[in-house]
Amino acid sequence: MSTELPPVAPEVLAEAVESLTARLRKKLDDATAGCADAATRETDGSVTFRFGEDAVVTLRPGPAGTVTAAAQATCTCLLAPRCLHRAAALGAAPLADAAPPEPEPVPESAGSAAAGTERAPAAASAEAEAEGASDEPAESVPALTAAQLGAAAALWHAAAEALAAGVTAGGAVVQAELLRAAHTARLAGLPRAEAAALRVVRGLRAARERRTAHRLGDLTGSFRELLHTAGVLASGTAGPALTGVSRRAYTPGGSLQVQGLCREPVLSATGYGGVVTHLLAPDGSRYSISDVRPGGLARARGAGRASVALGGATLDHAGLARGGLRIVGATVSAEGRLGAGRGVKATPLPGAAWTDGPAAPLFARPAAEAVAELLAAPAEAAETETALIGCDVTVVGAAGDHLLVREAVPHAPLLRLLPAHPHPELPHTENLRRIASYPGLRLRVLGRPDLDRAATLRPVAVGPVPGAQYTLRLPEDWLGRADLGYDRLQGEHFPAPDAATEAAGEAGPVPAADAPDPLADAPLWRVRRLLETGVAGGRRAVAEAARGTAAQAACGPLRRAGLTAAADLATALAAEADRRPRDAFGRLADPSPDGYAWAWLAAATHLAAAERSLVAASWTATPNGATPAAP
């Protein structure tokens, strides 16, 4: 039985691999395989690995449970610390995250001086900054330092090498180069680039270990983000959004009055779990209070009723999601997250239903308008990933892995509902499955649009539609909504079965075949497959896939569909992948992977933009209520 290994700081692993000789690096992948199964946890909290009779590696994590220094990993062999055993043990352990940023202290005087002022919505301020339309005087974008430019260039080169290698050749040595470049980026003050590199390394590990949660499309997206971030930073033209912040800044927010909207579990792939409660101010400003710590699934499930650590408030997250707070001396981050500074005081307020409180405007306009606003925002804006929209829908029925619904507006397209958190131990999937068994049910949905899928919404909470007969029947103390990540819908929460037949006939269930998906139907999947082939098999796989008649067969449908730019970029990528000029002695004349990486990034960026336009079109209402067809 394998032992849970302590996380290892990326720079510790990178240093261990870098210290190996070329001969030992070739053996590292084989040595790392199976290390986790042979690990043993000792009584003092350390973890040991035995390699034969004379080599024992010991990992002694620090107080936080993470190996953060080279001295915390030792080996008893004669080559230590530059030995294969130590590097293999460190490589078998999971990568550690950067320490969660702590709230920056706000002087009590500053909080008092700001009392009574109102804060602009986080989404509006972020969008204004991105577009240069802030109410504050415009500040010139600070130029990147020489250290930042050098770190970005090194990270670009490491990412290009990893892309050219692909999953098949992206072993421990390639990953260590990325980790070394990521550490350099962190030291230079480029936290966003560092985070993108760590996501790529974790994706490579998951792919090589063939984990069930691995998706090649996710790793492709991670490579696109890393190359884009590093490339723009290395050019010296990046703004603050691409630089990122390593510390969440909290500024005085004055006096606030907020109402609970809903709560949802938080579960990360790196072992963190918890809850976030979404809040609204009377003017529509959006805020949140989160409680996320190490603990994984158990922490996510139990945090729904954890106490709210804010200004002495006597509420838990379950009560806050259906209640409210009056906050004096609030501190707020740019994303709208409320901080718990020394001068913050909070008093509980009675809750309000979605129909009476500040949440009512969320359901007052069609979902298509809200999604169009999100899609029009800059890609770097945090609002595009976290915004919640509301709509009233009628249940059509289950279709594959999703639930089909139709919004209660004229000529609305079919929408797909997918679990916000598909983990089987969380109730999202079970709740949607139960809802799907009531065709014709009227439902008020609050969810997060999935901007990578056609007309797809991931619901976080649901409630009854005001005035509808065939709708949910929730307890009074739930205040007209159910948090799908914590509340479990039961039979008593649904209308009587005798009304189901009539309501289902009015809804007019539509087979899944009549719900077109312009994203899946478009020939752009050929470009996506080429890009994913490059991620999986590297540069050589792209060159092999495009030789002979394969290139014409792939690009022909794209050109006939009018997607000539996509066809040209795919052709250029294939040509660059196969371009390996050699000198008179058979040596590569241009071994740099930069040209291939730029060609891959150009095709990936165009594909992302084209798919985003198709997603936007899928939300658009049409005269017959059908989803717009693909070009």
Short mmCIF file of N, CA, C and O in Angstrom, two decimals, residues 233-339:
data_model
loop_
_atom_site.label_atom_id
_atom_site.label_comp_id
_atom_site.label_asym_id
_atom_site.label_seq_id
_atom_site.Cartn_x
_atom_site.Cartn_y
_atom_site.Cartn_z
N LEU A 233 5.51 38.38 -22.10
CA LEU A 233 6.40 38.96 -21.10
C LEU A 233 7.81 39.15 -21.65
O LEU A 233 8.45 40.18 -21.41
N ALA A 234 8.30 38.16 -22.39
CA ALA A 234 9.65 38.27 -22.94
C ALA A 234 9.77 39.40 -23.96
O ALA A 234 10.86 39.95 -24.15
N SER A 235 8.66 39.76 -24.59
CA SER A 235 8.71 40.85 -25.56
C SER A 235 8.78 42.21 -24.90
O SER A 235 9.04 43.22 -25.56
N GLY A 236 8.50 42.26 -23.58
CA GLY A 236 8.56 43.52 -22.85
C GLY A 236 7.33 44.39 -22.99
O GLY A 236 7.34 45.54 -22.55
N THR A 237 6.25 43.87 -23.57
CA THR A 237 5.05 44.67 -23.81
C THR A 237 3.90 44.26 -22.90
O THR A 237 2.76 44.67 -23.12
N ALA A 238 4.16 43.45 -21.89
CA ALA A 238 3.08 42.94 -21.05
C ALA A 238 2.61 43.99 -20.06
O ALA A 238 3.38 44.84 -19.61
N GLY A 239 1.34 43.92 -19.70
CA GLY A 239 0.77 44.79 -18.69
C GLY A 239 0.71 44.08 -17.35
O GLY A 239 1.14 42.93 -17.20
N PRO A 240 0.15 44.73 -16.33
CA PRO A 240 0.10 44.13 -15.00
C PRO A 240 -0.69 42.83 -14.95
O PRO A 240 -0.43 41.97 -14.11
N ALA A 241 -1.68 42.66 -15.84
CA ALA A 241 -2.49 41.44 -15.79
C ALA A 241 -1.65 40.20 -16.06
O ALA A 241 -1.88 39.15 -15.47
N LEU A 242 -0.67 40.29 -16.98
CA LEU A 242 0.17 39.14 -17.27
C LEU A 242 1.29 38.98 -16.25
O LEU A 242 1.81 37.88 -16.07
N THR A 243 1.68 40.05 -15.60
CA THR A 243 2.69 39.91 -14.56
C THR A 243 2.13 39.17 -13.36
O THR A 243 2.79 38.29 -12.80
N GLY A 244 0.92 39.50 -12.96
CA GLY A 244 0.29 38.83 -11.83
C GLY A 244 0.72 39.44 -10.52
O GLY A 244 1.59 40.32 -10.44
N VAL A 245 0.08 38.98 -9.46
CA VAL A 245 0.41 39.43 -8.11
C VAL A 245 0.62 38.21 -7.25
O VAL A 245 -0.15 37.24 -7.30
N SER A 246 1.67 38.22 -6.45
CA SER A 246 1.95 37.11 -5.56
C SER A 246 1.30 37.29 -4.20
O SER A 246 1.29 36.38 -3.39
N ARG A 247 0.76 38.46 -3.97
CA ARG A 247 0.13 38.75 -2.69
C ARG A 247 -1.18 39.47 -2.94
O ARG A 247 -1.22 40.47 -3.66
N ARG A 248 -2.25 38.96 -2.38
CA ARG A 248 -3.56 39.57 -2.60
C ARG A 248 -3.66 40.85 -1.77
O ARG A 248 -3.56 40.81 -0.54
N ALA A 249 -3.85 41.96 -2.42
CA ALA A 249 -3.91 43.24 -1.73
C ALA A 249 -5.33 43.54 -1.30
O ALA A 249 -6.27 43.46 -2.10
N TYR A 250 -5.50 43.88 -0.04
CA TYR A 250 -6.80 44.26 0.50
C TYR A 250 -6.77 45.76 0.79
O TYR A 250 -5.87 46.25 1.46
N THR A 251 -7.77 46.45 0.29
CA THR A 251 -7.85 47.89 0.48
C THR A 251 -9.09 48.22 1.28
O THR A 251 -10.06 47.43 1.33
N PRO A 252 -9.13 49.38 1.93
CA PRO A 252 -10.32 49.75 2.71
C PRO A 252 -11.56 49.81 1.84
O PRO A 252 -11.55 50.41 0.77
N GLY A 253 -12.63 49.20 2.32
CA GLY A 253 -13.89 49.20 1.58
C GLY A 253 -15.00 49.96 2.28
O GLY A 253 -16.13 49.99 1.79
N GLY A 254 -14.69 50.56 3.46
CA GLY A 254 -15.69 51.34 4.16
C GLY A 254 -16.75 50.48 4.79
O GLY A 254 -16.51 49.35 5.23
N SER A 255 -17.96 50.99 4.86
CA SER A 255 -19.10 50.27 5.43
C SER A 255 -19.87 49.59 4.31
O SER A 255 -20.18 50.21 3.29
N LEU A 256 -20.17 48.33 4.52
CA LEU A 256 -20.88 47.55 3.51
C LEU A 256 -22.08 46.85 4.13
O LEU A 256 -22.08 46.52 5.32
N GLN A 257 -23.07 46.63 3.29
CA GLN A 257 -24.21 45.78 3.66
C GLN A 257 -24.39 44.77 2.54
O GLN A 257 -24.60 45.14 1.39
N VAL A 258 -24.25 43.50 2.87
CA VAL A 258 -24.28 42.45 1.86
C VAL A 258 -25.31 41.40 2.23
O VAL A 258 -25.58 41.16 3.41
N GLN A 259 -25.87 40.76 1.21
CA GLN A 259 -26.82 39.67 1.37
C GLN A 259 -26.25 38.40 0.76
O GLN A 259 -25.60 38.44 -0.28
N GLY A 260 -26.48 37.28 1.43
CA GLY A 260 -26.01 36.01 0.91
C GLY A 260 -26.73 35.61 -0.36
O GLY A 260 -27.95 35.77 -0.48
N LEU A 261 -25.97 35.07 -1.31
CA LEU A 261 -26.52 34.62 -2.58
C LEU A 261 -26.55 33.11 -2.64
O LEU A 261 -27.58 32.50 -2.93
N CYS A 262 -25.44 32.46 -2.36
CA CYS A 262 -25.34 31.01 -2.33
C CYS A 262 -23.95 30.65 -1.83
O CYS A 262 -23.10 31.52 -1.65
N ARG A 263 -23.71 29.38 -1.62
CA ARG A 263 -22.38 28.89 -1.25
C ARG A 263 -22.07 27.69 -2.12
O ARG A 263 -22.98 26.99 -2.60
N GLU A 264 -20.79 27.44 -2.33
CA GLU A 264 -20.38 26.29 -3.13
C GLU A 264 -19.08 25.73 -2.60
O GLU A 264 -18.23 26.47 -2.08
N PRO A 265 -18.88 24.43 -2.70
CA PRO A 265 -17.63 23.84 -2.24
C PRO A 265 -16.48 24.18 -3.17
O PRO A 265 -16.67 24.43 -4.36
N VAL A 266 -15.29 24.18 -2.61
CA VAL A 266 -14.06 24.40 -3.36
C VAL A 266 -13.19 23.16 -3.16
O VAL A 266 -12.92 22.76 -2.03
N LEU A 267 -12.77 22.56 -4.26
CA LEU A 267 -11.96 21.36 -4.21
C LEU A 267 -10.91 21.46 -5.30
O LEU A 267 -11.23 21.46 -6.48
N SER A 268 -9.64 21.57 -4.91
CA SER A 268 -8.56 21.72 -5.87
C SER A 268 -7.83 20.41 -6.05
O SER A 268 -7.89 19.51 -5.21
N ALA A 269 -7.09 20.32 -7.17
CA ALA A 269 -6.32 19.11 -7.45
C ALA A 269 -5.07 19.02 -6.61
O ALA A 269 -4.40 17.97 -6.61
N THR A 270 -4.74 20.07 -5.88
CA THR A 270 -3.52 20.07 -5.08
C THR A 270 -3.79 19.85 -3.60
O THR A 270 -2.93 20.12 -2.76
N GLY A 271 -4.99 19.36 -3.25
CA GLY A 271 -5.26 18.98 -1.87
C GLY A 271 -5.95 20.02 -1.02
O GLY A 271 -6.12 19.81 0.18
N TYR A 272 -6.35 21.14 -1.60
CA TYR A 272 -7.05 22.16 -0.84
C TYR A 272 -8.56 21.96 -0.96
O TYR A 272 -9.07 21.52 -2.00
N GLY A 273 -9.26 22.28 0.10
CA GLY A 273 -10.71 22.16 0.09
C GLY A 273 -11.32 23.21 0.99
O GLY A 273 -10.68 23.74 1.90
N GLY A 274 -12.59 23.52 0.75
CA GLY A 274 -13.26 24.52 1.57
C GLY A 274 -14.55 24.97 0.94
O GLY A 274 -15.21 24.22 0.20
N VAL A 275 -14.91 26.20 1.22
CA VAL A 275 -16.19 26.74 0.76
C VAL A 275 -15.99 28.21 0.41
O VAL A 275 -15.13 28.89 0.96
N VAL A 276 -16.78 28.69 -0.53
CA VAL A 276 -16.86 30.11 -0.84
C VAL A 276 -18.33 30.50 -0.85
O VAL A 276 -19.17 29.80 -1.44
N THR A 277 -18.64 31.57 -0.15
CA THR A 277 -20.01 32.08 -0.09
C THR A 277 -20.08 33.37 -0.89
O THR A 277 -19.29 34.30 -0.65
N HIS A 278 -20.99 33.42 -1.84
CA HIS A 278 -21.14 34.57 -2.72
C HIS A 278 -22.14 35.54 -2.11
O HIS A 278 -23.21 35.14 -1.62
N LEU A 279 -21.81 36.84 -2.18
CA LEU A 279 -22.60 37.89 -1.55
C LEU A 279 -22.89 38.99 -2.56
O LEU A 279 -22.14 39.18 -3.52
N LEU A 280 -23.97 39.71 -2.30
CA LEU A 280 -24.35 40.85 -3.14
C LEU A 280 -24.67 42.05 -2.27
O LEU A 280 -25.29 41.92 -1.21
N ALA A 281 -24.24 43.23 -2.73
CA ALA A 281 -24.61 44.47 -2.09
C ALA A 281 -25.87 45.02 -2.75
O ALA A 281 -26.22 44.63 -3.86
N PRO A 282 -26.57 45.94 -2.10
CA PRO A 282 -27.79 46.50 -2.70
C PRO A 282 -27.56 47.14 -4.06
O PRO A 282 -28.48 47.18 -4.89
N ASP A 283 -26.35 47.66 -4.33
CA ASP A 283 -26.10 48.28 -5.63
C ASP A 283 -25.65 47.27 -6.68
O ASP A 283 -25.29 47.65 -7.80
N GLY A 284 -25.66 45.98 -6.36
CA GLY A 284 -25.27 44.96 -7.30
C GLY A 284 -23.81 44.56 -7.25
O GLY A 284 -23.39 43.66 -7.99
N SER A 285 -23.02 45.20 -6.39
CA SER A 285 -21.61 44.83 -6.25
C SER A 285 -21.51 43.40 -5.72
O SER A 285 -22.27 43.01 -4.83
N ARG A 286 -20.55 42.65 -6.25
CA ARG A 286 -20.41 41.24 -5.87
C ARG A 286 -19.20 41.07 -4.96
O ARG A 286 -18.12 41.61 -5.22
N TYR A 287 -19.38 40.29 -3.92
CA TYR A 287 -18.34 40.00 -2.96
C TYR A 287 -18.35 38.50 -2.65
O TYR A 287 -19.26 37.77 -3.05
N SER A 288 -17.35 38.07 -1.92
CA SER A 288 -17.30 36.67 -1.51
C SER A 288 -16.48 36.54 -0.25
O SER A 288 -15.60 37.36 0.04
N ILE A 289 -16.76 35.50 0.51
CA ILE A 289 -15.99 35.13 1.70
C ILE A 289 -15.63 33.66 1.52
O ILE A 289 -16.52 32.82 1.32
N SER A 290 -14.36 33.35 1.58
CA SER A 290 -13.92 31.98 1.35
C SER A 290 -13.20 31.44 2.57
O SER A 290 -12.63 32.19 3.38
N ASP A 291 -13.23 30.13 2.68
CA ASP A 291 -12.52 29.41 3.75
C ASP A 291 -11.93 28.16 3.11
O ASP A 291 -12.58 27.11 3.05
N VAL A 292 -10.72 28.28 2.57
CA VAL A 292 -10.06 27.20 1.84
C VAL A 292 -8.74 26.88 2.52
O VAL A 292 -7.91 27.78 2.71
N ARG A 293 -8.56 25.62 2.88
CA ARG A 293 -7.35 25.17 3.56
C ARG A 293 -7.00 23.77 3.07
O ARG A 293 -7.80 23.11 2.41
N PRO A 294 -5.81 23.29 3.41
CA PRO A 294 -5.49 21.89 3.08
C PRO A 294 -6.48 20.94 3.74
O PRO A 294 -6.91 21.16 4.86
N GLY A 295 -6.85 19.90 3.04
CA GLY A 295 -7.80 18.94 3.60
C GLY A 295 -8.60 18.21 2.55
O GLY A 295 -9.26 17.22 2.85
N GLY A 296 -8.58 18.70 1.31
CA GLY A 296 -9.22 17.98 0.22
C GLY A 296 -10.71 17.85 0.36
O GLY A 296 -11.41 18.77 0.83
N LEU A 297 -11.23 16.69 -0.02
CA LEU A 297 -12.68 16.46 -0.08
C LEU A 297 -13.34 16.60 1.28
O LEU A 297 -14.41 17.21 1.40
N ALA A 298 -12.73 16.03 2.32
CA ALA A 298 -13.33 16.12 3.65
C ALA A 298 -13.48 17.56 4.10
O ALA A 298 -14.51 17.94 4.69
N ARG A 299 -12.50 18.37 3.80
CA ARG A 299 -12.57 19.79 4.16
C ARG A 299 -13.65 20.50 3.36
O ARG A 299 -14.39 21.34 3.89
N ALA A 300 -13.79 20.18 2.07
CA ALA A 300 -14.81 20.81 1.24
C ALA A 300 -16.21 20.46 1.71
O ALA A 300 -17.11 21.30 1.70
N ARG A 301 -16.41 19.21 2.11
CA ARG A 301 -17.74 18.79 2.55
C ARG A 301 -18.12 19.40 3.89
O ARG A 301 -19.26 19.77 4.12
N GLY A 302 -17.15 19.51 4.81
CA GLY A 302 -17.47 20.01 6.14
C GLY A 302 -17.47 21.51 6.26
O GLY A 302 -18.06 22.06 7.20
N ALA A 303 -16.81 22.21 5.32
CA ALA A 303 -16.69 23.66 5.44
C ALA A 303 -17.99 24.39 5.18
O ALA A 303 -18.09 25.58 5.47
N GLY A 304 -18.98 23.70 4.63
CA GLY A 304 -20.25 24.36 4.36
C GLY A 304 -20.93 24.89 5.60
O GLY A 304 -21.75 25.81 5.52
N ARG A 305 -20.59 24.33 6.76
CA ARG A 305 -21.15 24.81 8.03
C ARG A 305 -20.07 25.33 8.96
O ARG A 305 -20.28 25.43 10.18
N ALA A 306 -18.90 25.65 8.41
CA ALA A 306 -17.84 26.24 9.22
C ALA A 306 -18.18 27.69 9.57
O ALA A 306 -18.92 28.37 8.84
N SER A 307 -17.67 28.15 10.68
CA SER A 307 -17.94 29.52 11.12
C SER A 307 -17.29 30.52 10.17
O SER A 307 -16.22 30.28 9.62
N VAL A 308 -17.95 31.65 10.00
CA VAL A 308 -17.44 32.72 9.16
C VAL A 308 -16.47 33.56 9.99
O VAL A 308 -16.86 34.17 10.98
N ALA A 309 -15.21 33.54 9.58
CA ALA A 309 -14.17 34.28 10.32
C ALA A 309 -14.10 35.70 9.78
O ALA A 309 -13.23 36.04 8.97
N LEU A 310 -15.02 36.53 10.21
CA LEU A 310 -15.06 37.91 9.72
C LEU A 310 -15.65 38.81 10.80
O LEU A 310 -16.86 38.74 11.09
N GLY A 311 -14.80 39.61 11.43
CA GLY A 311 -15.25 40.64 12.33
C GLY A 311 -16.12 40.19 13.48
O GLY A 311 -17.03 40.91 13.89
N GLY A 312 -15.91 38.98 13.99
CA GLY A 312 -16.68 38.50 15.12
C GLY A 312 -18.10 38.09 14.78
O GLY A 312 -18.94 37.95 15.67
N ALA A 313 -18.41 37.89 13.51
CA ALA A 313 -19.75 37.47 13.11
C ALA A 313 -20.06 36.09 13.68
O ALA A 313 -19.20 35.20 13.71
N THR A 314 -21.28 35.89 14.14
CA THR A 314 -21.69 34.63 14.75
C THR A 314 -22.44 33.75 13.77
O THR A 314 -23.33 33.00 14.14
N LEU A 315 -22.10 33.83 12.50
CA LEU A 315 -22.75 33.04 11.46
C LEU A 315 -21.81 31.96 10.96
O LEU A 315 -20.58 32.10 11.01
N ASP A 316 -22.40 30.87 10.47
CA ASP A 316 -21.61 29.93 9.68
C ASP A 316 -21.92 30.18 8.21
O ASP A 316 -22.76 31.02 7.87
N HIS A 317 -21.22 29.47 7.33
CA HIS A 317 -21.40 29.73 5.90
C HIS A 317 -22.80 29.35 5.44
O HIS A 317 -23.33 29.95 4.50
N ALA A 318 -23.40 28.34 6.06
CA ALA A 318 -24.78 27.98 5.70
C ALA A 318 -25.74 29.11 6.05
O ALA A 318 -26.65 29.43 5.27
N GLY A 319 -25.54 29.73 7.21
CA GLY A 319 -26.40 30.84 7.60
C GLY A 319 -26.14 32.08 6.78
O GLY A 319 -27.07 32.82 6.43
N LEU A 320 -24.86 32.32 6.44
CA LEU A 320 -24.55 33.52 5.66
C LEU A 320 -25.09 33.41 4.24
O LEU A 320 -25.50 34.42 3.65
N ALA A 321 -25.10 32.21 3.66
CA ALA A 321 -25.62 32.05 2.30
C ALA A 321 -27.09 32.41 2.20
O ALA A 321 -27.57 32.76 1.11
N ARG A 322 -27.82 32.35 3.31
CA ARG A 322 -29.24 32.72 3.33
C ARG A 322 -29.49 33.89 4.29
O ARG A 322 -30.64 34.13 4.65
N GLY A 323 -28.43 34.57 4.67
CA GLY A 323 -28.56 35.72 5.56
C GLY A 323 -27.84 36.92 4.99
O GLY A 323 -27.74 37.10 3.78
N GLY A 324 -27.33 37.76 5.88
CA GLY A 324 -26.63 38.96 5.44
C GLY A 324 -25.70 39.46 6.52
O GLY A 324 -25.66 38.95 7.64
N LEU A 325 -24.92 40.48 6.19
CA LEU A 325 -23.98 41.09 7.12
C LEU A 325 -23.95 42.60 6.91
O LEU A 325 -24.06 43.08 5.78
N ARG A 326 -23.80 43.31 8.01
CA ARG A 326 -23.46 44.72 7.96
C ARG A 326 -22.02 44.83 8.46
O ARG A 326 -21.72 44.45 9.59
N ILE A 327 -21.14 45.32 7.60
CA ILE A 327 -19.71 45.31 7.88
C ILE A 327 -19.22 46.74 8.00
O ILE A 327 -19.52 47.60 7.16
N VAL A 328 -18.46 47.00 9.05
CA VAL A 328 -17.84 48.31 9.27
C VAL A 328 -16.33 48.12 9.18
O VAL A 328 -15.77 47.20 9.77
N GLY A 329 -15.67 49.03 8.45
CA GLY A 329 -14.22 48.93 8.28
C GLY A 329 -13.82 47.77 7.40
O GLY A 329 -12.78 47.13 7.63
N ALA A 330 -14.61 47.48 6.36
CA ALA A 330 -14.35 46.32 5.50
C ALA A 330 -13.05 46.49 4.74
O ALA A 330 -12.63 47.61 4.41
N THR A 331 -12.39 45.38 4.48
CA THR A 331 -11.23 45.33 3.58
C THR A 331 -11.57 44.41 2.43
O THR A 331 -12.10 43.31 2.64
N VAL A 332 -11.26 44.84 1.21
CA VAL A 332 -11.72 44.14 0.02
C VAL A 332 -10.57 44.00 -0.97
O VAL A 332 -9.80 44.94 -1.17
N SER A 333 -10.46 42.82 -1.59
CA SER A 333 -9.47 42.61 -2.63
C SER A 333 -10.05 43.05 -3.97
O SER A 333 -11.25 43.33 -4.10
N ALA A 334 -9.20 43.07 -4.99
CA ALA A 334 -9.66 43.49 -6.32
C ALA A 334 -10.70 42.54 -6.87
O ALA A 334 -11.52 42.92 -7.71
N GLU A 335 -10.67 41.27 -6.44
CA GLU A 335 -11.64 40.30 -6.93
C GLU A 335 -12.95 40.33 -6.15
O GLU A 335 -13.86 39.54 -6.42
N GLY A 336 -13.05 41.23 -5.13
CA GLY A 336 -14.26 41.30 -4.33
C GLY A 336 -14.25 40.40 -3.12
O GLY A 336 -15.28 40.22 -2.47
N ARG A 337 -13.09 39.85 -2.78
CA ARG A 337 -13.02 38.98 -1.60
C ARG A 337 -12.88 39.83 -0.35
O ARG A 337 -12.05 40.74 -0.29
N LEU A 338 -13.68 39.53 0.66
CA LEU A 338 -13.67 40.29 1.91
C LEU A 338 -12.61 39.74 2.83
O LEU A 338 -12.50 38.52 3.04
N GLY A 339 -11.80 40.64 3.40
CA GLY A 339 -10.74 40.25 4.32
C GLY A 339 -11.15 40.40 5.76
O GLY A 339 -12.13 41.08 6.09
#
